[in-house]
């Protein structure tokens, strides 16, 4: 029985993130902005003394 290269039989499909790098970049930017805005809001509340109106 001849040796068959397994890699030639299996076609590797790239995952969704590999095929759409632009969308992943947008998700990363939006995530960073969400962390930044959350941090700024918490910082402002901390400076104001956590007063709830």
Short mmCIF file of N, CA and C in Angstrom, two decimals:
data_model
loop_
_atom_site.label_atom_id
_atom_site.label_comp_id
_atom_site.label_asym_id
_atom_site.label_seq_id
_atom_site.Cartn_x
_atom_site.Cartn_y
_atom_site.Cartn_z
N UNK A 1 0.85 -1.18 0.00
CA UNK A 1 0.00 0.00 0.00
C UNK A 1 0.90 1.24 0.00
N UNK A 2 0.76 2.09 -0.97
CA UNK A 2 1.62 3.26 -1.05
C UNK A 2 1.30 4.25 0.07
N UNK A 3 2.32 4.95 0.48
CA UNK A 3 2.14 5.97 1.53
C UNK A 3 1.38 7.15 0.94
N UNK A 4 0.35 7.54 1.64
CA UNK A 4 -0.47 8.68 1.19
C UNK A 4 -0.26 9.82 2.17
N UNK A 5 0.08 10.95 1.63
CA UNK A 5 0.26 12.12 2.50
C UNK A 5 -1.10 12.58 3.01
N UNK A 6 -1.25 12.53 4.31
CA UNK A 6 -2.53 12.91 4.92
C UNK A 6 -2.86 14.37 4.63
N UNK A 7 -1.84 15.20 4.58
CA UNK A 7 -2.08 16.63 4.35
C UNK A 7 -2.64 16.89 2.96
N UNK A 8 -2.37 16.01 2.01
CA UNK A 8 -2.93 16.20 0.67
C UNK A 8 -4.39 15.79 0.61
N UNK A 9 -4.83 14.96 1.55
CA UNK A 9 -6.23 14.53 1.56
C UNK A 9 -7.14 15.51 2.28
N UNK A 10 -6.60 16.18 3.26
CA UNK A 10 -7.40 17.07 4.08
C UNK A 10 -7.20 18.50 3.60
N UNK A 11 -8.28 19.11 3.18
CA UNK A 11 -8.21 20.51 2.78
C UNK A 11 -8.50 21.36 4.01
N UNK A 12 -7.54 22.15 4.37
CA UNK A 12 -7.71 22.98 5.57
C UNK A 12 -8.54 24.20 5.21
N UNK A 13 -9.60 24.37 5.94
CA UNK A 13 -10.45 25.55 5.75
C UNK A 13 -10.06 26.57 6.80
N UNK A 14 -9.97 27.80 6.38
CA UNK A 14 -9.65 28.86 7.33
C UNK A 14 -10.90 29.22 8.11
N UNK A 15 -10.69 29.65 9.33
CA UNK A 15 -11.83 29.99 10.16
C UNK A 15 -12.39 31.37 9.77
N UNK A 16 -13.49 31.72 10.39
CA UNK A 16 -14.21 32.94 10.05
C UNK A 16 -13.35 34.17 10.30
N UNK A 17 -12.60 34.20 11.39
CA UNK A 17 -11.77 35.35 11.72
C UNK A 17 -10.65 35.54 10.70
N UNK A 18 -10.12 34.47 10.18
CA UNK A 18 -9.05 34.57 9.18
C UNK A 18 -9.59 35.14 7.87
N UNK A 19 -10.82 34.80 7.54
CA UNK A 19 -11.39 35.29 6.28
C UNK A 19 -11.90 36.71 6.39
N UNK A 20 -12.14 37.24 7.59
CA UNK A 20 -12.71 38.57 7.78
C UNK A 20 -11.87 39.39 8.77
N UNK A 21 -10.65 39.75 8.42
CA UNK A 21 -9.81 40.48 9.38
C UNK A 21 -10.31 41.89 9.66
N UNK A 22 -10.99 42.51 8.71
CA UNK A 22 -11.49 43.87 8.92
C UNK A 22 -12.55 43.93 10.00
N UNK A 23 -13.43 42.94 10.00
CA UNK A 23 -14.49 42.91 11.01
C UNK A 23 -13.90 42.66 12.39
N UNK A 24 -12.89 41.82 12.47
CA UNK A 24 -12.23 41.56 13.75
C UNK A 24 -11.57 42.84 14.26
N UNK A 25 -10.97 43.61 13.36
CA UNK A 25 -10.37 44.89 13.75
C UNK A 25 -11.42 45.84 14.31
N UNK A 26 -12.58 45.90 13.65
CA UNK A 26 -13.67 46.76 14.14
C UNK A 26 -14.13 46.29 15.51
N UNK A 27 -14.27 44.98 15.71
CA UNK A 27 -14.67 44.47 17.03
C UNK A 27 -13.65 44.85 18.10
N UNK A 28 -12.37 44.78 17.77
CA UNK A 28 -11.33 45.14 18.74
C UNK A 28 -11.39 46.62 19.08
N UNK A 29 -11.59 47.47 18.08
CA UNK A 29 -11.68 48.91 18.32
C UNK A 29 -12.91 49.22 19.17
N UNK A 30 -14.04 48.61 18.85
CA UNK A 30 -15.26 48.85 19.63
C UNK A 30 -15.11 48.35 21.06
N UNK A 31 -14.45 47.22 21.24
CA UNK A 31 -14.21 46.71 22.59
C UNK A 31 -13.32 47.64 23.39
N UNK A 32 -12.27 48.17 22.75
CA UNK A 32 -11.37 49.10 23.43
C UNK A 32 -12.11 50.38 23.80
N UNK A 33 -12.96 50.87 22.90
CA UNK A 33 -13.74 52.07 23.21
C UNK A 33 -14.72 51.81 24.35
N UNK A 34 -15.32 50.64 24.38
CA UNK A 34 -16.25 50.31 25.46
C UNK A 34 -15.52 50.29 26.80
N UNK A 35 -14.32 49.69 26.84
CA UNK A 35 -13.54 49.70 28.08
C UNK A 35 -13.15 51.12 28.48
N UNK A 36 -12.77 51.94 27.51
CA UNK A 36 -12.36 53.31 27.79
C UNK A 36 -13.53 54.12 28.35
N UNK A 37 -14.68 54.03 27.71
CA UNK A 37 -15.85 54.79 28.16
C UNK A 37 -16.30 54.31 29.53
N UNK A 38 -16.30 52.99 29.75
CA UNK A 38 -16.67 52.45 31.06
C UNK A 38 -15.71 52.94 32.14
N UNK A 39 -14.43 52.94 31.82
CA UNK A 39 -13.44 53.43 32.78
C UNK A 39 -13.61 54.90 33.10
N UNK A 40 -13.89 55.70 32.08
CA UNK A 40 -14.10 57.13 32.31
C UNK A 40 -15.35 57.39 33.15
N UNK A 41 -16.42 56.65 32.89
CA UNK A 41 -17.65 56.82 33.67
C UNK A 41 -17.41 56.42 35.12
N UNK A 42 -16.74 55.28 35.33
CA UNK A 42 -16.46 54.86 36.71
C UNK A 42 -15.53 55.83 37.41
N UNK A 43 -14.55 56.37 36.68
CA UNK A 43 -13.63 57.34 37.27
C UNK A 43 -14.38 58.60 37.68
N UNK A 44 -15.30 59.06 36.82
CA UNK A 44 -16.06 60.26 37.15
C UNK A 44 -16.95 60.02 38.36
N UNK A 45 -17.56 58.84 38.43
CA UNK A 45 -18.39 58.52 39.60
C UNK A 45 -17.54 58.43 40.86
N UNK A 46 -16.32 57.91 40.74
CA UNK A 46 -15.44 57.81 41.89
C UNK A 46 -15.03 59.20 42.37
N UNK A 47 -14.74 60.10 41.44
CA UNK A 47 -14.35 61.46 41.81
C UNK A 47 -15.52 62.20 42.46
N UNK A 48 -16.74 61.97 41.95
CA UNK A 48 -17.92 62.66 42.48
C UNK A 48 -18.40 62.05 43.79
N UNK A 49 -17.86 60.94 44.21
CA UNK A 49 -18.24 60.35 45.49
C UNK A 49 -19.34 59.32 45.39
N UNK A 50 -19.60 58.76 44.24
CA UNK A 50 -20.60 57.72 44.04
C UNK A 50 -21.99 58.15 44.48
N UNK A 51 -22.32 59.43 44.33
CA UNK A 51 -23.65 59.92 44.68
C UNK A 51 -24.65 59.50 43.61
N UNK A 52 -25.73 58.87 44.07
CA UNK A 52 -26.78 58.45 43.14
C UNK A 52 -27.93 59.42 43.28
N UNK A 53 -28.38 59.96 42.17
CA UNK A 53 -29.46 60.97 42.20
C UNK A 53 -30.78 60.29 42.30
#
